[in-house]
PDB file of C-alpha atoms in Angstrom:
ATOM      1  CA  MET A   1     -40.261   1.661  19.132  1.00 35.00           C
ATOM      2  CA  SER A   2     -37.099   2.288  17.808  1.00 40.00           C
ATOM      3  CA  TRP A   3     -36.686  -1.354  15.521  1.00 40.00           C
ATOM      4  CA  TYR A   4     -39.394   0.127  13.943  1.00 40.00           C
ATOM      5  CA  ARG A   5     -37.617   3.075  13.662  1.00 42.00           C
ATOM      6  CA  ASN A   6     -34.514   1.893  12.529  1.00 46.00           C
ATOM      7  CA  THR A   7     -36.097  -0.376   9.910  1.00 45.00           C
ATOM      8  CA  ALA A   8     -38.705   1.657   8.248  1.00 46.00           C
ATOM      9  CA  TRP A   9     -34.955   5.197   8.382  1.00 44.00           C
ATOM     10  CA  PHE A  10     -33.453   1.758   6.827  1.00 48.00           C
ATOM     11  CA  VAL A  11     -36.291   1.398   4.224  1.00 51.00           C
ATOM     12  CA  LYS A  12     -36.381   5.040   3.175  1.00 55.00           C
ATOM     13  CA  GLY A  13     -32.561   5.083   2.970  1.00 60.00           C
ATOM     14  CA  LEU A  14     -32.728   2.014   0.223  1.00 70.00           C
ATOM     15  CA  ARG A  15     -34.938   3.835  -1.815  1.00 78.00           C
ATOM     16  CA  GLU A  16     -33.304   6.372  -2.172  1.00 86.00           C
ATOM     17  CA  TYR A  17     -30.049   4.720  -2.950  1.00 89.00           C
ATOM     18  CA  THR A  18     -31.884   2.907  -6.092  1.00 91.00           C
ATOM     19  CA  ARG A  19     -32.211   5.124  -9.252  1.00 93.00           C
ATOM     20  CA  GLY A  20     -35.672   5.831  -8.722  1.00 92.00           C
ATOM     21  CA  GLY A  21     -34.112   7.783  -5.980  1.00 93.00           C
ATOM     22  CA  TYR A  22     -31.871   9.390  -8.208  1.00 94.00           C
ATOM     23  CA  GLU A  23     -33.809   9.877 -10.816  1.00 94.00           C
ATOM     24  CA  SER A  24     -36.393  11.547  -8.281  1.00 94.00           C
ATOM     25  CA  ALA A  25     -33.001  13.635  -6.930  1.00 95.00           C
ATOM     26  CA  SER A  26     -32.174  14.722 -10.335  1.00 96.00           C
ATOM     27  CA  LYS A  27     -35.485  16.467 -11.071  1.00 96.00           C
ATOM     28  CA  HIS A  28     -33.655  19.341  -9.304  1.00 96.00           C
ATOM     29  CA  PHE A  29     -30.355  19.767 -10.498  1.00 97.00           C
ATOM     30  CA  ASN A  30     -29.048  22.199 -12.054  1.00 97.00           C
ATOM     31  CA  PRO A  31     -27.757  20.953 -15.602  1.00 96.00           C
ATOM     32  CA  ALA A  32     -25.434  23.746 -15.513  1.00 97.00           C
ATOM     33  CA  ASP A  33     -23.988  23.089 -12.932  1.00 97.00           C
ATOM     34  CA  VAL A  34     -21.741  20.272 -14.856  1.00 97.00           C
ATOM     35  CA  GLU A  35     -21.797  22.159 -17.897  1.00 97.00           C
ATOM     36  CA  VAL A  36     -18.587  23.666 -17.124  1.00 97.00           C
ATOM     37  CA  ASP A  37     -14.925  23.605 -19.084  1.00 98.00           C
ATOM     38  CA  VAL A  38     -12.385  22.733 -17.133  1.00 98.00           C
ATOM     39  CA  ARG A  39      -9.727  22.221 -19.855  1.00 97.00           C
ATOM     40  CA  GLY A  40      -6.079  22.885 -17.915  1.00 97.00           C
ATOM     41  CA  ARG A  41      -7.257  21.338 -14.483  1.00 98.00           C
ATOM     42  CA  SER A  42      -5.222  18.636 -13.533  1.00 98.00           C
ATOM     43  CA  PHE A  43      -7.639  15.563 -11.882  1.00 98.00           C
ATOM     44  CA  LEU A  44      -6.918  12.372 -10.342  1.00 98.00           C
ATOM     45  CA  VAL A  45      -8.895   9.242  -9.956  1.00 98.00           C
ATOM     46  CA  THR A  46      -8.300   6.288  -8.142  1.00 97.00           C
ATOM     47  CA  GLY A  47      -9.521   3.518  -8.620  1.00 96.00           C
ATOM     48  CA  SER A  48     -10.776   4.570 -11.931  1.00 96.00           C
ATOM     49  CA  ASN A  49     -10.487   1.424 -14.333  1.00 95.00           C
ATOM     50  CA  SER A  50     -14.554   0.486 -13.804  1.00 95.00           C
ATOM     51  CA  GLY A  51     -17.741   0.924 -12.255  1.00 95.00           C
ATOM     52  CA  ILE A  52     -17.921   4.351 -10.623  1.00 96.00           C
ATOM     53  CA  GLY A  53     -14.459   4.993 -10.561  1.00 96.00           C
ATOM     54  CA  LYS A  54     -13.749   5.397 -14.696  1.00 97.00           C
ATOM     55  CA  ALA A  55     -17.492   6.922 -15.313  1.00 97.00           C
ATOM     56  CA  THR A  56     -15.922   9.735 -13.318  1.00 98.00           C
ATOM     57  CA  ALA A  57     -13.346   9.933 -15.446  1.00 98.00           C
ATOM     58  CA  LYS A  58     -14.834   9.904 -18.945  1.00 98.00           C
ATOM     59  CA  GLU A  59     -17.186  12.600 -18.084  1.00 98.00           C
ATOM     60  CA  ILE A  60     -14.273  15.101 -16.483  1.00 98.00           C
ATOM     61  CA  ALA A  61     -12.332  14.102 -19.665  1.00 98.00           C
ATOM     62  CA  ARG A  62     -15.249  15.314 -21.814  1.00 98.00           C
ATOM     63  CA  ARG A  63     -15.186  18.266 -20.156  1.00 98.00           C
ATOM     64  CA  GLY A  64     -11.032  18.410 -21.220  1.00 98.00           C
ATOM     65  CA  GLY A  65      -9.626  18.031 -18.004  1.00 98.00           C
ATOM     66  CA  THR A  66      -6.203  16.839 -18.096  1.00 98.00           C
ATOM     67  CA  VAL A  67      -7.111  13.301 -16.252  1.00 98.00           C
ATOM     68  CA  HIS A  68      -5.040  11.245 -14.295  1.00 98.00           C
ATOM     69  CA  LEU A  69      -5.992   7.479 -14.048  1.00 98.00           C
ATOM     70  CA  VAL A  70      -4.189   5.295 -10.349  1.00 98.00           C
ATOM     71  CA  CYS A  71      -5.128   1.580 -10.999  1.00 97.00           C
ATOM     72  CA  ARG A  72      -3.642  -1.609  -9.917  1.00 95.00           C
ATOM     73  CA  ASN A  73      -4.824  -4.330 -13.334  1.00 95.00           C
ATOM     74  CA  LYS A  74      -2.587  -2.397 -16.003  1.00 96.00           C
ATOM     75  CA  GLU A  75      -4.175  -4.478 -18.114  1.00 97.00           C
ATOM     76  CA  ARG A  76      -7.979  -3.231 -17.556  1.00 96.00           C
ATOM     77  CA  ALA A  77      -6.847  -0.133 -16.795  1.00 97.00           C
ATOM     78  CA  GLN A  78      -4.957   0.459 -20.182  1.00 98.00           C
ATOM     79  CA  VAL A  79      -8.361  -1.079 -22.238  1.00 97.00           C
ATOM     80  CA  ALA A  80     -10.856   2.306 -19.686  1.00 97.00           C
ATOM     81  CA  GLN A  81      -7.997   4.521 -21.089  1.00 98.00           C
ATOM     82  CA  GLU A  82      -8.192   3.930 -24.810  1.00 98.00           C
ATOM     83  CA  GLU A  83     -12.349   3.956 -23.729  1.00 98.00           C
ATOM     84  CA  ILE A  84     -12.168   6.804 -22.616  1.00 98.00           C
ATOM     85  CA  VAL A  85      -9.540   8.197 -24.542  1.00 98.00           C
ATOM     86  CA  THR A  86     -11.412   6.891 -27.846  1.00 98.00           C
ATOM     87  CA  GLU A  87     -15.190   7.801 -26.673  1.00 98.00           C
ATOM     88  CA  THR A  88     -14.047  11.685 -25.407  1.00 98.00           C
ATOM     89  CA  GLY A  89     -11.248  12.736 -28.153  1.00 98.00           C
ATOM     90  CA  ASN A  90      -9.495  13.577 -24.810  1.00 98.00           C
ATOM     91  CA  GLN A  91      -5.298  13.259 -25.808  1.00 98.00           C
ATOM     92  CA  ASN A  92      -4.510  13.957 -22.235  1.00 98.00           C
ATOM     93  CA  ILE A  93      -5.481  10.446 -20.104  1.00 98.00           C
ATOM     94  CA  PHE A  94      -2.484   9.401 -18.242  1.00 98.00           C
ATOM     95  CA  LEU A  95      -1.670   6.284 -15.918  1.00 98.00           C
ATOM     96  CA  HIS A  96      -0.595   5.798 -13.347  1.00 98.00           C
ATOM     97  CA  ILE A  97      -0.426   1.578 -11.982  1.00 98.00           C
ATOM     98  CA  VAL A  98      -0.015   1.694  -8.421  1.00 97.00           C
ATOM     99  CA  ASP A  99      -1.824  -0.610  -5.533  1.00 96.00           C
ATOM    100  CA  ILE A 100      -3.368   1.880  -2.989  1.00 96.00           C
ATOM    101  CA  SER A 101      -3.549  -0.995  -0.202  1.00 94.00           C
ATOM    102  CA  ASN A 102       0.220  -0.920  -0.423  1.00 95.00           C
ATOM    103  CA  PRO A 103       1.657   2.292   1.773  1.00 95.00           C
ATOM    104  CA  LYS A 104       5.376   2.283   0.325  1.00 95.00           C
ATOM    105  CA  GLU A 105       3.950   1.865  -3.034  1.00 96.00           C
ATOM    106  CA  VAL A 106       1.532   5.128  -2.623  1.00 97.00           C
ATOM    107  CA  TRP A 107       3.722   6.977  -0.635  1.00 97.00           C
ATOM    108  CA  LYS A 108       7.041   6.150  -3.594  1.00 96.00           C
ATOM    109  CA  PHE A 109       4.106   7.099  -6.555  1.00 97.00           C
ATOM    110  CA  ALA A 110       2.760  10.552  -4.741  1.00 97.00           C
ATOM    111  CA  GLU A 111       6.574  12.018  -4.009  1.00 95.00           C
ATOM    112  CA  LYS A 112       7.070  11.539  -8.278  1.00 96.00           C
ATOM    113  CA  PHE A 113       3.398  12.229  -9.037  1.00 98.00           C
ATOM    114  CA  ARG A 114       4.445  15.724  -6.511  1.00 95.00           C
ATOM    115  CA  ASN A 115       7.470  16.261  -8.521  1.00 95.00           C
ATOM    116  CA  GLU A 116       6.913  16.091 -12.165  1.00 96.00           C
ATOM    117  CA  HIS A 117       2.888  17.237 -12.021  1.00 97.00           C
ATOM    118  CA  LYS A 118       0.859  19.583 -11.169  1.00 97.00           C
ATOM    119  CA  LEU A 119      -2.705  18.861  -9.074  1.00 98.00           C
ATOM    120  CA  ASN A 120      -6.087  20.586  -8.480  1.00 98.00           C
ATOM    121  CA  VAL A 121      -8.407  17.668  -7.614  1.00 98.00           C
ATOM    122  CA  LEU A 122      -7.894  14.467  -5.928  1.00 98.00           C
ATOM    123  CA  ILE A 123     -10.659  12.228  -6.427  1.00 97.00           C
ATOM    124  CA  ASN A 124     -10.147   8.825  -4.316  1.00 96.00           C
ATOM    125  CA  ASN A 125     -12.311   6.160  -5.617  1.00 95.00           C
ATOM    126  CA  ALA A 126     -10.347   3.545  -4.426  1.00 93.00           C
ATOM    127  CA  GLY A 127     -11.715   1.066  -2.421  1.00 88.00           C
ATOM    128  CA  CYS A 128     -12.508  -2.143  -1.379  1.00 85.00           C
ATOM    129  CA  MET A 129     -14.986  -4.890   0.160  1.00 81.00           C
ATOM    130  CA  VAL A 130     -13.434  -7.895   1.485  1.00 82.00           C
ATOM    131  CA  ASN A 131     -15.750 -10.155   3.105  1.00 82.00           C
ATOM    132  CA  ASN A 132     -13.180 -13.111   4.995  1.00 85.00           C
ATOM    133  CA  ARG A 133     -10.248 -11.906   7.074  1.00 90.00           C
ATOM    134  CA  GLU A 134      -7.191 -11.262   4.823  1.00 89.00           C
ATOM    135  CA  LEU A 135      -3.068  -9.347   5.148  1.00 90.00           C
ATOM    136  CA  THR A 136      -1.577  -7.346   2.598  1.00 89.00           C
ATOM    137  CA  GLU A 137       2.209  -8.179   2.672  1.00 89.00           C
ATOM    138  CA  ASP A 138       2.429  -5.548   5.434  1.00 89.00           C
ATOM    139  CA  GLY A 139       0.135  -7.043   7.331  1.00 90.00           C
ATOM    140  CA  LEU A 140      -2.897  -5.537   7.300  1.00 90.00           C
ATOM    141  CA  GLU A 141      -6.082  -5.492   6.961  1.00 93.00           C
ATOM    142  CA  LYS A 142      -6.919  -5.736   3.194  1.00 91.00           C
ATOM    143  CA  ASN A 143     -10.035  -3.561   3.592  1.00 90.00           C
ATOM    144  CA  PHE A 144      -7.725  -0.688   6.182  1.00 91.00           C
ATOM    145  CA  ALA A 145      -5.349  -0.330   4.082  1.00 89.00           C
ATOM    146  CA  THR A 146      -7.140   0.110   0.877  1.00 91.00           C
ATOM    147  CA  ASN A 147      -9.778   1.550   2.469  1.00 91.00           C
ATOM    148  CA  THR A 148      -8.015   3.887   4.690  1.00 93.00           C
ATOM    149  CA  LEU A 149      -4.399   3.827   5.547  1.00 94.00           C
ATOM    150  CA  GLY A 150      -3.778   4.413   1.620  1.00 94.00           C
ATOM    151  CA  THR A 151      -5.919   6.646   0.560  1.00 93.00           C
ATOM    152  CA  TYR A 152      -4.946   8.068   3.153  1.00 95.00           C
ATOM    153  CA  VAL A 153      -1.309   8.033   3.121  1.00 96.00           C
ATOM    154  CA  LEU A 154      -1.733   9.678  -0.959  1.00 97.00           C
ATOM    155  CA  THR A 155      -4.288  11.892   0.749  1.00 96.00           C
ATOM    156  CA  THR A 156      -1.087  12.950   2.864  1.00 95.00           C
ATOM    157  CA  ALA A 157       1.016  12.956   0.665  1.00 96.00           C
ATOM    158  CA  LEU A 158      -0.180  15.004  -2.427  1.00 97.00           C
ATOM    159  CA  LEU A 159      -1.847  17.730  -0.055  1.00 96.00           C
ATOM    160  CA  PRO A 160       1.165  20.697  -0.602  1.00 95.00           C
ATOM    161  CA  LEU A 161       0.407  19.984  -4.514  1.00 96.00           C
ATOM    162  CA  LEU A 162      -3.433  20.182  -4.239  1.00 96.00           C
ATOM    163  CA  GLU A 163      -2.766  23.818  -1.495  1.00 96.00           C
ATOM    164  CA  LYS A 164      -0.493  25.471  -4.528  1.00 95.00           C
ATOM    165  CA  GLU A 165      -3.841  25.589  -6.456  1.00 94.00           C
ATOM    166  CA  ALA A 166      -6.866  28.136  -7.038  1.00 90.00           C
ATOM    167  CA  ASP A 167     -10.183  26.090  -6.146  1.00 95.00           C
ATOM    168  CA  ALA A 168      -8.302  22.704  -5.358  1.00 95.00           C
ATOM    169  CA  ARG A 169     -10.865  20.360  -4.210  1.00 95.00           C
ATOM    170  CA  VAL A 170     -10.463  16.851  -2.672  1.00 95.00           C
ATOM    171  CA  ARG A 171     -12.976  13.507  -2.037  1.00 85.00           C
ATOM    172  CA  GLN A 172     -12.340  10.947   0.985  1.00 79.00           C
ATOM    173  CA  GLN A 173     -14.163   9.226   4.245  1.00 83.00           C
ATOM    174  CA  VAL A 174     -16.244  11.045   6.668  1.00 87.00           C
ATOM    175  CA  VAL A 175     -14.348  10.932   9.424  1.00 88.00           C
ATOM    176  CA  LEU A 176     -10.887  11.873   7.664  1.00 92.00           C
ATOM    177  CA  THR A 177     -12.995  15.101   5.226  1.00 92.00           C
ATOM    178  CA  GLU A 178     -13.857  15.648   8.665  1.00 92.00           C
ATOM    179  CA  GLN A 179     -10.822  16.908  10.112  1.00 93.00           C
ATOM    180  CA  TRP A 180      -8.685  17.729   7.408  1.00 94.00           C
ATOM    181  CA  ALA A 181     -11.338  20.328   6.687  1.00 94.00           C
ATOM    182  CA  LYS A 182     -10.416  22.069   9.741  1.00 93.00           C
ATOM    183  CA  ALA A 183      -7.256  21.569   9.381  1.00 93.00           C
ATOM    184  CA  HIS A 184      -6.521  22.466   5.773  1.00 95.00           C
ATOM    185  CA  ARG A 185      -8.737  26.025   5.131  1.00 93.00           C
ATOM    186  CA  ASN A 186      -7.035  25.938   1.699  1.00 95.00           C
ATOM    187  CA  VAL A 187      -8.563  22.931  -0.014  1.00 97.00           C
ATOM    188  CA  HIS A 188     -11.655  22.386  -0.075  1.00 97.00           C
ATOM    189  CA  PHE A 189     -12.907  18.304   1.432  1.00 97.00           C
ATOM    190  CA  SER A 190     -16.075  16.628   0.462  1.00 96.00           C
ATOM    191  CA  VAL A 191     -16.803  13.114   1.174  1.00 94.00           C
ATOM    192  CA  MET A 192     -20.322  11.558  -0.658  1.00 93.00           C
ATOM    193  CA  HIS A 193     -22.205   8.423  -0.910  1.00 91.00           C
ATOM    194  CA  PRO A 194     -22.906   7.073  -4.427  1.00 92.00           C
ATOM    195  CA  GLY A 195     -26.114   5.102  -3.816  1.00 90.00           C
ATOM    196  CA  TRP A 196     -26.110   1.674  -4.642  1.00 90.00           C
ATOM    197  CA  ALA A 197     -24.743   1.254  -8.132  1.00 92.00           C
ATOM    198  CA  ASP A 198     -24.744  -1.823 -10.785  1.00 92.00           C
ATOM    199  CA  THR A 199     -21.178  -1.839 -10.690  1.00 92.00           C
ATOM    200  CA  PRO A 200     -18.044  -4.452 -10.786  1.00 90.00           C
ATOM    201  CA  ALA A 201     -17.438  -4.548  -6.629  1.00 87.00           C
ATOM    202  CA  VAL A 202     -21.441  -4.640  -5.936  1.00 88.00           C
ATOM    203  CA  ARG A 203     -21.689  -7.477  -8.367  1.00 91.00           C
ATOM    204  CA  SER A 204     -19.042  -9.793  -6.744  1.00 87.00           C
ATOM    205  CA  SER A 205     -17.879  -8.516  -2.861  1.00 86.00           C
ATOM    206  CA  MET A 206     -22.109  -8.379  -2.675  1.00 87.00           C
ATOM    207  CA  PRO A 207     -24.411 -10.954  -4.833  1.00 88.00           C
ATOM    208  CA  ASP A 208     -26.967 -11.683  -2.879  1.00 88.00           C
ATOM    209  CA  PHE A 209     -27.721  -7.982  -2.741  1.00 87.00           C
ATOM    210  CA  TYR A 210     -27.049  -7.899  -5.957  1.00 85.00           C
ATOM    211  CA  GLU A 211     -29.682 -10.739  -7.531  1.00 90.00           C
ATOM    212  CA  LYS A 212     -32.089  -8.556  -5.028  1.00 89.00           C
ATOM    213  CA  MET A 213     -31.620  -5.512  -6.007  1.00 88.00           C
ATOM    214  CA  LYS A 214     -30.297  -5.633  -9.637  1.00 86.00           C
ATOM    215  CA  ASN A 215     -33.314  -4.495 -10.951  1.00 91.00           C
ATOM    216  CA  SER A 216     -33.618  -1.379  -8.832  1.00 90.00           C
ATOM    217  CA  LEU A 217     -29.842  -0.209  -9.149  1.00 94.00           C
ATOM    218  CA  ARG A 218     -27.800   2.612 -10.480  1.00 95.00           C
ATOM    219  CA  THR A 219     -26.295   3.457 -13.507  1.00 95.00           C
ATOM    220  CA  GLU A 220     -22.351   3.317 -12.986  1.00 95.00           C
ATOM    221  CA  ALA A 221     -22.643   7.133 -14.629  1.00 96.00           C
ATOM    222  CA  GLN A 222     -25.470   8.472 -12.320  1.00 96.00           C
ATOM    223  CA  GLY A 223     -23.498   7.526  -8.871  1.00 95.00           C
ATOM    224  CA  ALA A 224     -20.578   8.947 -10.287  1.00 96.00           C
ATOM    225  CA  ASP A 225     -23.032  12.089 -10.807  1.00 97.00           C
ATOM    226  CA  THR A 226     -21.889  13.610  -7.239  1.00 97.00           C
ATOM    227  CA  VAL A 227     -18.885  12.951  -8.070  1.00 97.00           C
ATOM    228  CA  VAL A 228     -18.449  15.113 -10.805  1.00 98.00           C
ATOM    229  CA  TRP A 229     -20.420  18.048  -9.283  1.00 98.00           C
ATOM    230  CA  LEU A 230     -17.943  17.233  -6.819  1.00 97.00           C
ATOM    231  CA  ALA A 231     -15.180  18.242  -8.714  1.00 97.00           C
ATOM    232  CA  VAL A 232     -15.853  20.667 -10.928  1.00 97.00           C
ATOM    233  CA  SER A 233     -19.212  22.784 -10.111  1.00 97.00           C
ATOM    234  CA  ALA A 234     -18.980  26.607  -8.833  1.00 97.00           C
ATOM    235  CA  GLU A 235     -21.815  25.515  -7.139  1.00 97.00           C
ATOM    236  CA  ALA A 236     -20.260  22.727  -4.575  1.00 97.00           C
ATOM    237  CA  THR A 237     -17.093  25.656  -3.016  1.00 96.00           C
ATOM    238  CA  LYS A 238     -20.311  27.675  -2.351  1.00 96.00           C
ATOM    239  CA  LEU A 239     -21.132  24.947   0.603  1.00 97.00           C
ATOM    240  CA  PRO A 240     -19.253  25.136   3.759  1.00 96.00           C
ATOM    241  CA  SER A 241     -15.484  21.820   3.541  1.00 96.00           C
ATOM    242  CA  GLY A 242     -16.321  19.043   5.811  1.00 95.00           C
ATOM    243  CA  LEU A 243     -19.794  17.923   4.652  1.00 95.00           C
ATOM    244  CA  PHE A 244     -20.603  14.590   3.350  1.00 93.00           C
ATOM    245  CA  PHE A 245     -22.969  14.939   0.552  1.00 95.00           C
ATOM    246  CA  GLN A 246     -26.191  12.771  -1.097  1.00 94.00           C
ATOM    247  CA  ASP A 247     -27.343  13.887  -4.810  1.00 96.00           C
ATOM    248  CA  ARG A 248     -25.685  16.451  -5.241  1.00 97.00           C
ATOM    249  CA  GLN A 249     -27.133  18.241  -1.575  1.00 96.00           C
ATOM    250  CA  PRO A 250     -25.646  17.840   1.967  1.00 95.00           C
ATOM    251  CA  VAL A 251     -26.929  15.816   3.758  1.00 91.00           C
ATOM    252  CA  ALA A 252     -26.253  13.826   7.565  1.00 86.00           C
ATOM    253  CA  THR A 253     -23.559  11.686   8.308  1.00 79.00           C
ATOM    254  CA  HIS A 254     -24.917   9.485  10.333  1.00 65.00           C
ATOM    255  CA  LEU A 255     -28.894   7.938  10.276  1.00 57.00           C
ATOM    256  CA  PRO A 256     -31.140   9.002  13.484  1.00 53.00           C
ATOM    257  CA  LEU A 257     -31.389   6.231  15.762  1.00 49.00           C
ATOM    258  CA  ALA A 258     -27.567   4.221  14.754  1.00 50.00           C
ATOM    259  CA  SER A 259     -25.354   4.880  17.302  1.00 53.00           C
ATOM    260  CA  THR A 260     -22.396   5.624  14.750  1.00 58.00           C
ATOM    261  CA  HIS A 261     -21.812   8.855  15.867  1.00 64.00           C
ATOM    262  CA  SER A 262     -17.569   8.411  17.318  1.00 71.00           C
ATOM    263  CA  PRO A 263     -16.025  10.735  20.406  1.00 77.00           C
ATOM    264  CA  PRO A 264     -14.040  13.429  19.378  1.00 80.00           C
ATOM    265  CA  GLU A 265     -11.279  11.825  20.646  1.00 85.00           C
ATOM    266  CA  ASP A 266     -10.941   8.654  18.964  1.00 83.00           C
ATOM    267  CA  GLU A 267     -11.059  10.589  15.513  1.00 86.00           C
ATOM    268  CA  GLU A 268      -8.163  12.220  16.840  1.00 88.00           C
ATOM    269  CA  LYS A 269      -6.556   9.410  18.034  1.00 90.00           C
ATOM    270  CA  LEU A 270      -7.116   7.383  14.595  1.00 88.00           C
ATOM    271  CA  MET A 271      -5.980  10.786  12.634  1.00 91.00           C
ATOM    272  CA  GLU A 272      -3.234   9.864  15.288  1.00 92.00           C
ATOM    273  CA  VAL A 273      -2.532   6.550  14.195  1.00 89.00           C
ATOM    274  CA  LEU A 274      -2.676   6.417  10.588  1.00 93.00           C
ATOM    275  CA  GLU A 275       0.164   9.193  10.591  1.00 93.00           C
ATOM    276  CA  GLU A 276       2.426   6.915  12.782  1.00 92.00           C
ATOM    277  CA  PHE A 277       1.073   4.138  10.830  1.00 86.00           C
ATOM    278  CA  SER A 278       2.070   6.106   7.824  1.00 93.00           C
ATOM    279  CA  GLN A 279       5.791   7.109   8.695  1.00 93.00           C
ATOM    280  CA  LYS A 280       6.960   4.401   9.361  1.00 91.00           C
ATOM    281  CA  PHE A 281       5.798   3.034   5.719  1.00 92.00           C
ATOM    282  CA  ARG A 282       7.760   6.140   4.461  1.00 89.00           C
ATOM    283  CA  SER A 283      10.533   5.802   6.015  1.00 63.00           C
ATOM    284  CA  SER A 284      10.859   1.699   4.612  1.00 50.00           C
ATOM    285  CA  SER A 285      10.214   2.873   1.281  1.00 47.00           C
ATOM    286  CA  PRO A 286      12.615   3.220  -1.909  1.00 48.00           C
ATOM    287  CA  GLY A 287      14.019   6.474  -2.503  1.00 47.00           C
ATOM    288  CA  THR A 288      13.302   8.243   1.302  1.00 47.00           C
TER     289      THR A 288
END
């Protein structure tokens, strides 16, 4: 019975995450939620040279926001920057070359950024899906370094800047979001699942899945829709901080019977370890 129910939930969840799921959910969207002018507000989007990150940056730029693109590859990032400026007419698109998997580099960037810019919304979009074990130059596993430690360092370093602003927001992974929401009441934290979208990351990291599902995948813009909604909509901040979203609606962070819940003490330990790691790399970074 448990196998059947888990399989049924998986199939149902897979269907909800496809293009059809988005089209069904979008029938209930209020277009006015994202028809807003965000001129004067500053947004930082990591991993924004392609995929959902670029689609998010482009939509924010259309609404007049100042957008800081944080990317690893300079050449691809410059192409994305030019495309966004050309398509939106927004000249306030700034580029920063940073490898999120390198915590020393992230600390250096964030501390410089904090002294030179304002920030209203941080969108932690950068991530990787490395299928084989790969270590960074610091001896860190690549997925952990990018998806967890790097984004922890960036958010931690920029929180003092965010806390200066009204209606500050962050998007991040589930456990970190929940923990930060408890600790920082002046900043609205949220996390989301974009569904399965036709992005370079999915094509390169999940080739078999992509071949089977490519006709059903969401577009990059559909995958980015909830990110944009969380970043610009007044409706998003009427909901509690720390929630997990799918298609503009808060949803459960765990599937029934999935056994993915973490004990509170494990989550606290994770935050302690991340803080210890982050400070280690901060003390060894240039200029600190």
